[in-house]
XYZ file of N, CA and C in Angstrom:
630
model
N -1.675 2.333 20.355
C -2.018 2.057 19.109
C -3.038 1.841 19.107
N -3.789 0.328 19.738
C -5.150 -0.048 19.680
C -5.733 -0.616 18.642
N -4.747 -0.813 17.752
C -5.025 -1.269 16.340
C -4.277 -2.675 16.286
N -4.506 -3.558 16.343
C -3.564 -4.684 16.479
C -3.331 -5.052 14.791
N -4.263 -4.755 13.993
C -4.027 -5.726 12.996
C -2.841 -4.726 12.088
N -3.096 -3.494 12.464
C -2.346 -2.285 11.931
C -1.054 -2.435 12.503
N -1.007 -2.776 13.764
C 0.521 -2.750 14.487
C 1.333 -4.253 13.806
N 0.924 -4.925 13.399
C 1.454 -5.994 12.569
C 1.751 -5.068 11.323
N 0.847 -5.043 10.370
C 1.241 -4.117 9.225
C 2.581 -3.161 9.371
N 2.343 -2.305 10.480
C 3.127 -1.643 10.594
C 4.577 -2.093 11.205
N 4.879 -2.910 11.641
C 5.900 -3.569 12.164
C 6.540 -4.218 11.124
N 5.437 -4.920 10.444
C 6.366 -5.982 9.361
C 6.553 -5.201 7.940
N 5.897 -4.057 7.664
C 6.070 -3.598 6.408
C 6.332 -2.268 6.083
N 5.759 -1.411 7.173
C 5.795 0.328 7.336
C 6.978 0.514 7.662
N 7.642 0.059 8.877
C 8.937 0.310 9.507
C 10.036 -0.187 8.519
N 10.039 -1.544 7.791
C 11.141 -1.854 6.655
C 11.343 -1.118 5.201
N 9.964 -0.713 4.885
C 9.923 0.372 3.989
C 10.380 1.486 4.260
N 10.077 1.933 5.046
C 10.789 3.530 5.928
C 12.080 3.024 5.699
N 12.897 2.667 6.466
C 14.122 2.514 6.535
C 14.895 1.940 5.042
N 14.343 1.317 4.440
C 14.976 1.035 2.994
C 15.144 1.875 2.255
N 14.325 3.323 2.484
C 13.825 4.517 1.921
C 14.634 5.717 2.064
N 15.279 5.357 3.273
C 16.236 6.433 3.681
C 16.065 6.754 5.013
N 15.103 5.943 5.639
C 14.521 6.443 7.071
C 15.445 5.864 8.101
N 16.535 5.079 8.014
C 17.235 4.630 8.943
C 18.726 5.909 9.139
N 19.066 6.690 8.100
C 19.667 7.727 8.093
C 18.776 8.682 8.650
N 17.578 9.021 8.740
C 17.096 10.105 9.657
C 16.933 9.640 10.998
N 16.744 8.547 11.154
C 17.075 8.091 12.586
C 18.332 8.301 13.257
N 19.408 8.084 12.508
C 20.412 8.369 13.042
C 20.788 10.130 13.043
N 20.001 10.590 12.275
C 20.441 12.142 12.393
C 19.642 12.838 13.778
N 18.266 12.273 14.007
C 17.484 12.489 14.933
C 17.848 12.463 16.477
N 18.955 11.106 16.619
C 19.558 10.562 17.753
C 20.717 10.900 18.047
N 21.426 11.512 16.881
C 23.215 12.094 16.970
C 23.116 13.077 18.227
N 24.146 12.754 19.026
C 24.617 13.456 20.012
C 24.139 13.462 21.365
N 22.730 12.660 21.491
C 22.210 12.465 22.691
C 23.028 11.415 23.861
N 22.527 11.901 24.728
C 23.253 11.204 26.072
C 22.602 11.247 27.380
N 22.943 10.076 28.162
C 22.394 10.049 29.560
C 20.731 9.578 29.484
N 20.031 9.941 29.947
C 18.339 9.033 30.008
C 17.819 9.592 29.178
N 16.935 8.749 28.168
C 16.145 9.138 27.131
C 14.810 8.350 27.249
N 13.808 9.271 26.832
C 12.421 8.559 27.242
C 11.895 8.823 25.681
N 11.566 7.369 25.223
C 10.989 7.412 24.071
C 10.002 7.035 23.831
N 9.055 8.085 23.360
C 7.241 7.919 23.313
C 6.871 7.187 21.885
N 6.500 5.955 22.336
C 5.659 5.103 21.295
C 6.813 4.646 20.427
N 7.351 3.787 21.180
C 8.950 2.984 20.676
C 8.342 2.230 19.573
N 7.376 1.910 19.659
C 6.954 0.841 18.304
C 7.942 -0.564 18.715
N 8.581 -0.968 17.538
C 8.962 -2.391 17.946
C 10.340 -2.219 18.375
N 11.242 -0.967 18.564
C 12.366 -0.736 19.001
C 13.259 -0.609 17.451
N 12.641 -0.021 16.591
C 13.483 0.202 15.662
C 14.305 1.175 15.564
N 14.399 2.286 16.460
C 15.461 3.068 16.952
C 16.395 2.652 18.028
N 16.122 1.463 18.489
C 17.092 1.018 19.546
C 18.360 0.995 18.800
N 18.912 0.323 17.595
C 20.363 0.388 17.267
C 21.041 1.511 16.604
N 19.911 2.688 16.541
C 20.457 4.095 16.296
C 20.905 4.999 17.749
N 20.802 4.457 18.504
C 21.088 5.287 19.548
C 22.633 5.369 19.948
N 23.327 6.441 20.209
C 24.883 6.652 20.417
C 25.132 5.919 21.518
N 26.267 5.499 21.699
C 26.797 4.732 23.158
C 26.803 5.815 24.189
N 26.722 6.997 24.231
C 26.792 8.100 24.988
C 25.251 7.910 25.778
N 24.265 7.520 25.424
C 22.941 7.157 25.874
C 22.844 6.229 26.562
N 22.842 6.132 28.334
C 23.178 5.049 29.194
C 21.940 4.489 29.466
N 20.635 4.892 29.355
C 19.309 4.501 29.901
C 18.448 5.049 28.708
N 17.391 3.997 28.052
C 16.491 4.378 27.000
C 15.151 3.916 27.802
N 14.361 4.519 28.363
C 12.875 4.174 28.599
C 11.723 4.238 27.546
N 11.718 3.060 26.791
C 10.635 2.978 25.565
C 9.377 2.848 26.178
N 8.369 3.794 25.742
C 7.140 3.486 26.121
C 6.365 3.139 24.965
N 5.487 1.999 24.985
C 4.806 1.383 23.970
C 3.549 0.974 24.835
N 2.111 1.281 24.371
C 1.020 0.824 24.627
C 0.945 -0.362 23.888
N 1.049 -0.462 22.781
C 0.568 -1.548 22.081
C 1.144 -3.060 22.349
N 0.602 -3.981 22.754
C 1.197 -5.402 23.205
C 1.999 -6.167 22.149
N 1.673 -6.096 20.806
C 2.397 -7.035 19.719
C 3.665 -5.728 19.850
N 3.435 -4.523 19.810
C 4.632 -3.865 19.252
C 5.556 -3.866 20.487
N 4.997 -3.879 21.822
C 5.961 -3.857 22.809
C 6.714 -4.930 22.871
N 5.940 -6.314 22.643
C 6.500 -7.716 22.670
C 7.620 -7.728 21.472
N 7.660 -7.079 20.587
C 8.722 -6.802 19.618
C 9.816 -5.857 20.097
N 9.656 -4.937 20.932
C 10.551 -3.998 21.259
C 11.153 -4.580 22.193
N 10.558 -5.435 23.385
C 11.211 -6.130 24.345
C 12.366 -7.210 23.543
N 11.878 -7.815 22.457
C 13.172 -8.666 21.905
C 14.192 -7.722 21.120
N 13.815 -6.393 20.787
C 14.581 -5.792 20.145
C 15.734 -5.313 21.564
N 15.139 -4.849 22.707
C 16.312 -4.486 23.621
C 16.932 -5.567 24.207
N 16.480 -6.874 24.267
C 17.334 -7.910 24.631
C 18.527 -8.029 23.769
N 18.259 -7.416 22.380
C 19.204 -7.645 21.355
C 20.412 -6.788 21.784
N 19.971 -5.472 21.922
C 20.406 -4.375 21.831
C 21.311 -4.050 23.391
N 21.138 -4.825 24.413
C 21.623 -4.701 25.623
C 20.900 -3.997 26.584
N 21.494 -4.355 27.864
C 20.795 -3.625 29.014
C 20.307 -2.357 29.422
N 20.799 -1.510 28.456
C 20.366 -0.102 28.707
C 19.125 0.587 28.266
N 18.208 -0.873 27.508
C 16.775 -0.503 26.891
C 16.117 -0.788 28.214
N 14.952 -0.206 28.644
C 13.817 -0.503 29.317
C 12.473 -0.287 28.695
N 11.828 -1.458 28.298
C 10.657 -1.094 27.691
C 9.403 -1.142 28.864
N 8.436 -0.074 28.575
C 7.232 -0.162 29.752
C 6.202 0.056 28.715
N 5.008 -0.309 29.514
C 3.752 -0.243 29.150
C 3.297 1.000 29.456
N 2.730 1.632 28.673
C 2.261 3.223 29.115
C 1.573 4.117 27.897
N 0.970 5.234 28.007
C 0.476 5.898 27.303
C 1.214 7.288 27.238
N 0.936 7.846 26.233
C 1.681 9.012 25.771
C 1.300 10.309 26.651
N 0.022 10.226 26.978
C -0.282 11.271 27.951
C -0.500 10.796 29.312
N 0.078 9.728 29.815
C 0.561 9.518 31.137
C 1.499 8.871 31.650
N 2.648 9.239 31.115
C 3.977 8.340 30.968
C 4.556 7.879 32.363
N 4.649 6.447 32.280
C 5.331 6.027 33.727
C 6.626 6.433 33.835
N 6.986 7.774 34.011
C 8.277 8.125 34.032
C 8.309 9.365 34.963
N 9.088 9.799 35.971
C 9.150 10.554 37.215
C 9.523 12.004 36.493
N 9.081 12.944 37.215
C 9.208 14.170 36.962
C 10.940 14.579 36.761
N 11.354 15.485 35.544
C 12.697 15.811 35.694
C 13.592 14.939 35.845
N 13.313 13.780 34.984
C 14.209 12.554 35.129
C 14.480 12.200 33.973
N 14.522 13.036 32.802
C 14.781 12.500 31.506
C 16.109 13.653 30.619
N 17.030 13.400 30.197
C 17.729 14.381 29.529
C 17.177 14.551 28.117
N 16.529 13.787 27.492
C 15.631 14.010 26.170
C 14.497 13.414 26.211
N 13.583 13.881 25.426
C 12.333 12.886 25.290
C 12.255 12.889 23.288
N 11.894 11.620 23.124
C 12.080 11.240 21.497
C 10.379 11.562 21.195
N 9.960 11.494 20.192
C 9.023 10.960 19.556
C 9.704 10.895 17.893
N 9.135 9.633 17.426
C 9.417 9.514 16.020
C 8.368 8.969 15.519
N 7.697 9.435 14.484
C 6.543 9.036 13.853
C 5.345 8.414 14.463
N 5.104 9.303 15.528
C 4.223 8.592 16.744
C 2.973 9.798 17.320
N 3.500 11.093 17.037
C 2.622 11.966 17.459
C 1.545 12.288 16.239
N 1.589 11.759 15.044
C 0.390 11.600 14.230
C -0.710 10.802 14.555
N -0.075 10.014 15.392
C -1.289 8.985 15.778
C -1.959 8.980 17.038
N -1.370 9.443 18.272
C -1.917 9.614 19.643
C -3.135 10.265 19.696
N -3.861 10.133 20.883
C -5.182 10.463 20.661
C -5.303 12.187 21.361
N -4.295 12.932 22.042
C -4.210 13.926 22.154
C -2.573 14.377 21.983
N -2.026 14.897 21.146
C -0.944 15.631 20.947
C -0.721 16.459 22.334
N -1.426 17.443 22.682
C -0.963 18.401 23.421
C -0.741 17.784 24.968
N -1.471 16.531 25.215
C -1.384 15.844 26.477
C -0.016 15.267 26.339
N 0.371 14.459 25.461
C 1.658 14.071 24.849
C 2.841 14.765 25.519
N 2.516 16.140 24.591
C 3.508 17.107 24.589
C 4.104 17.666 25.928
N 2.729 17.872 26.731
C 2.914 18.380 28.361
C 3.561 17.448 28.773
N 3.492 16.168 28.811
C 4.063 15.050 29.485
C 5.513 14.992 29.439
N 5.954 15.088 27.831
C 7.409 15.358 27.690
C 8.090 16.410 28.298
N 7.209 17.522 28.518
C 7.900 18.528 29.169
C 8.052 18.253 30.801
N 7.052 17.575 31.230
C 6.671 17.198 32.890
C 8.427 16.275 32.900
N 8.526 15.684 32.269
C 9.718 14.729 32.644
C 11.122 15.051 32.124
N 11.026 15.668 31.162
C 12.343 16.384 31.079
C 13.185 17.346 32.168
N 14.601 16.894 32.415
C 15.284 17.855 33.573
C 15.060 19.306 32.943
N 15.846 20.058 33.795
C 15.927 21.553 32.979
C 17.125 21.505 32.212
N 16.653 22.409 31.308
C 18.014 21.914 29.808
C 17.579 20.948 29.107
N 16.819 19.859 29.335
C 16.653 18.858 28.272
C 15.955 19.210 26.950
N 16.151 18.198 26.025
C 15.541 18.305 25.083
C 14.717 17.749 24.256
N 13.499 18.238 23.761
C 12.714 17.524 22.708
C 13.036 17.127 21.309
N 13.158 15.716 20.597
C 13.476 15.603 19.403
C 12.252 14.857 18.739
N 12.102 15.548 17.605
C 10.837 15.257 16.742
C 11.445 14.621 15.185
N 10.763 13.479 14.557
C 11.045 13.130 13.662
C 9.447 12.582 13.377
N 8.591 13.671 12.391
C 7.341 13.294 12.391
C 6.671 13.548 10.944
N 5.702 13.200 10.452
C 5.204 13.473 8.832
C 3.737 14.465 9.511
N 4.045 15.328 8.839
C 2.776 16.594 9.334
C 2.284 17.422 8.331
N 1.652 18.357 8.776
C 0.878 19.118 7.822
C 1.791 19.859 6.645
N 1.121 20.096 5.618
C 1.909 20.638 3.881
C 2.605 21.517 4.738
N 3.859 21.804 4.288
C 4.656 23.332 4.708
C 4.093 24.587 4.440
N 3.278 24.127 3.241
C 2.540 25.807 2.586
C 0.971 25.692 2.125
N 0.174 26.379 2.996
C -0.788 26.270 2.208
C -1.193 26.234 0.978
N -2.397 25.287 0.476
C -2.834 24.700 -0.956
C -3.243 23.787 -0.917
N -3.420 22.772 -2.110
C -4.100 21.608 -2.188
C -3.822 20.920 -1.383
N -2.464 20.042 -1.153
C -1.865 19.496 -0.020
C -2.630 19.429 1.293
N -2.462 20.516 1.625
C -3.257 20.648 3.071
C -4.962 20.436 2.887
N -5.623 20.777 1.708
C -6.660 20.066 1.416
C -7.168 19.022 1.640
N -6.356 18.266 1.051
C -6.246 16.593 0.597
C -6.085 16.155 2.009
N -4.763 16.449 2.936
C -4.883 16.126 4.224
C -6.070 16.339 5.099
N -6.601 17.527 5.023
C -7.902 17.521 5.639
C -8.839 16.735 5.551
N -9.254 16.488 4.052
C -10.358 15.561 3.815
C -9.922 14.196 4.282
N -8.686 13.614 4.409
C -8.203 12.452 4.649
C -8.407 12.415 6.156
N -7.844 13.073 6.876
C -7.973 13.189 8.106
C -9.752 13.198 8.841
N -10.200 13.561 7.863
C -11.731 13.883 8.668
C -12.735 12.559 8.111
N -11.885 11.576 7.459
C -12.582 10.394 6.825
C -12.123 9.396 6.858
N -11.252 8.840 6.087
C -11.218 7.126 5.931
C -9.790 7.161 6.593
N -8.594 8.039 6.548
C -7.551 7.701 7.009
C -7.191 7.525 8.189
N -7.592 7.917 9.522
C -7.158 7.321 10.832
C -7.980 6.039 10.991
N -8.882 5.906 10.321
C -9.452 4.348 10.488
C -8.508 3.464 9.542
N -8.055 3.323 8.820
C -7.603 2.700 8.131
C -5.981 2.165 8.564
N -5.420 3.370 9.035
C -4.026 3.618 9.462
C -3.890 3.579 11.004
N -4.282 2.938 11.829
C -4.241 3.034 13.177
C -4.443 4.314 13.894
N -5.377 4.834 13.570
C -5.387 6.596 14.185
C -4.325 7.647 13.837
N -3.431 7.015 12.295
C -2.652 8.112 11.903
C -3.484 9.255 11.354
N -2.777 10.565 11.329
C -3.312 11.387 10.654
C -2.044 12.099 9.897
N -2.851 12.525 8.617
C -1.402 13.256 7.854
C -1.363 14.828 7.844
N -2.360 15.273 8.844
C -2.123 16.853 8.488
C -2.119 17.474 9.798
N -1.665 16.893 10.622
C -1.625 17.413 11.954
C -0.335 18.577 12.016
N -0.406 19.790 12.494
C 0.501 20.836 12.725
C 1.479 20.347 13.607
N 2.463 19.319 13.838
C 2.590 19.145 14.891
C 3.939 20.247 15.506
N 4.539 21.091 14.733
C 5.448 22.293 14.934
C 4.737 23.072 15.685
N 3.416 23.474 15.598
C 2.683 24.356 16.101
C 2.472 23.822 17.397
N 1.982 22.755 17.533
C 1.493 21.979 18.616
C 2.798 21.914 19.712
N 3.729 21.598 19.252
C 4.658 21.922 20.434
C 5.405 23.018 21.021
N 5.316 24.132 20.037
C 5.313 25.368 20.618
C 4.152 25.919 21.351
N 2.871 25.660 21.168
C 1.819 25.796 21.955
C 2.228 25.372 23.558
N 2.954 24.023 23.769
C 3.282 23.011 24.811
C 4.379 23.832 25.694
N 4.873 25.101 24.595
C 6.025 25.586 25.383
C 7.525 25.266 25.315
N 7.638 24.825 24.028
C 8.813 24.473 23.327
C 9.163 25.218 22.374
N 10.715 25.876 22.440
C 11.016 26.799 21.149
C 12.289 25.455 20.617
N 11.915 25.597 19.079
C 12.903 24.768 18.592
C 14.170 25.578 18.088
N 15.191 25.036 18.739
C 16.764 25.166 17.986
C 17.038 25.163 16.568
N 16.576 23.803 15.867
C 17.012 23.370 14.874
C 15.829 22.651 14.401
N 15.580 23.007 13.369
C 14.094 22.435 12.611
C 14.468 22.378 10.786
N 14.095 21.387 10.506
C 14.289 20.955 9.401
C 12.886 20.478 8.591
N 12.265 21.007 7.604
C 11.149 20.558 7.339
C 11.186 20.307 5.547
N 11.098 19.141 5.466
C 11.272 18.117 4.201
C 10.100 17.390 3.908
N 10.254 16.838 2.283
C 9.438 15.596 1.934
C 9.930 14.478 1.948
N 9.552 13.528 2.349
C 10.156 12.162 2.290
C 8.758 11.141 2.063
N 9.485 10.396 0.575
C 11.060 10.551 0.290
C 10.926 11.796 -0.525
N 12.153 12.333 -0.660
C 12.443 13.521 -1.365
C 11.711 13.455 -2.871
N 11.100 14.676 -3.037
C 10.345 14.838 -4.238
C 8.950 14.529 -4.455
N 8.614 14.019 -3.319
C 7.053 13.422 -3.024
C 6.388 14.220 -3.041
N 5.007 14.318 -3.565
C 4.242 15.317 -3.023
C 2.670 14.598 -2.377
N 3.116 13.333 -1.961
C 1.855 12.672 -1.534
C 1.540 13.302 0.118
N 0.031 13.155 0.320
C -0.129 13.573 1.547
C 0.405 13.341 2.630
N 0.988 12.285 2.849
C 2.054 11.753 3.997
C 3.513 12.170 3.712
N 3.889 12.901 2.901
C 5.089 13.090 2.627
C 5.828 14.455 3.478
N 4.865 15.453 3.788
C 5.360 16.436 4.370
C 6.445 15.889 6.070
N 7.704 16.360 6.209
C 7.979 15.817 7.376
C 8.698 17.151 8.142
N 8.765 16.609 9.337
C 10.081 17.628 10.107
C 11.063 16.722 11.139
N 12.206 17.328 10.977
C 13.295 16.759 11.855
C 13.472 17.896 12.772
N 13.459 17.974 14.088
C 13.737 19.013 14.960
C 14.135 18.960 16.154
N 14.926 19.722 16.700
C 15.330 19.931 18.307
C 14.941 20.984 18.990
N 13.905 20.915 20.298
C 13.375 22.068 20.844
C 13.614 21.695 22.468
N 13.845 23.030 23.263
C 13.824 23.057 24.473
C 12.631 23.735 25.256
N 12.571 23.233 26.237
C 11.392 24.028 27.069
C 11.585 25.492 27.435
N 10.622 26.560 27.242
C 10.686 27.634 27.664
C 10.847 27.920 29.318
N 11.121 28.758 29.741
C 11.178 29.253 31.282
C 11.991 28.270 32.360
């Protein structure tokens, strides 16, 4: 993330507000049915750790921000020995080729410097038949005013104020361009009924083509 002040605000306010507003249930939906080895990219402070099912035997949680990584290490200690927290960048994961049953991106592709490189890395580390799981806020689902507002915010103040976050990235199209095909994809607003620029969201599962 590279924004130490925002990292603290994100961990202490944003994550807690997200979970209180219904985000915890979305985390459960995202991770349900996983098993084996999972790579979580941009794991933040470990907010997802409590939501992994017992069938997941090893979580490799990659987090570049020192403050968030420290909190993730604390969360991993509470959650048990199946969680491994590593320093690393989304564009160069410290994970071997073909070693993960799933790769998870949860509220992170909005802020990585190079989403295409991050998605290419996800494909590299996935085993044949592995899955990509996404829970992200994204470009508005339909053309119109919200997309124009998102574009204006992304071109000006939003990334500077919010740790490199972009509200208008078309993450679904980026994943498809990286060679993934969605098996499940839910488009919605979070919170429900909101028309704010950061409210359009997706939750989906995809597999690599070929």
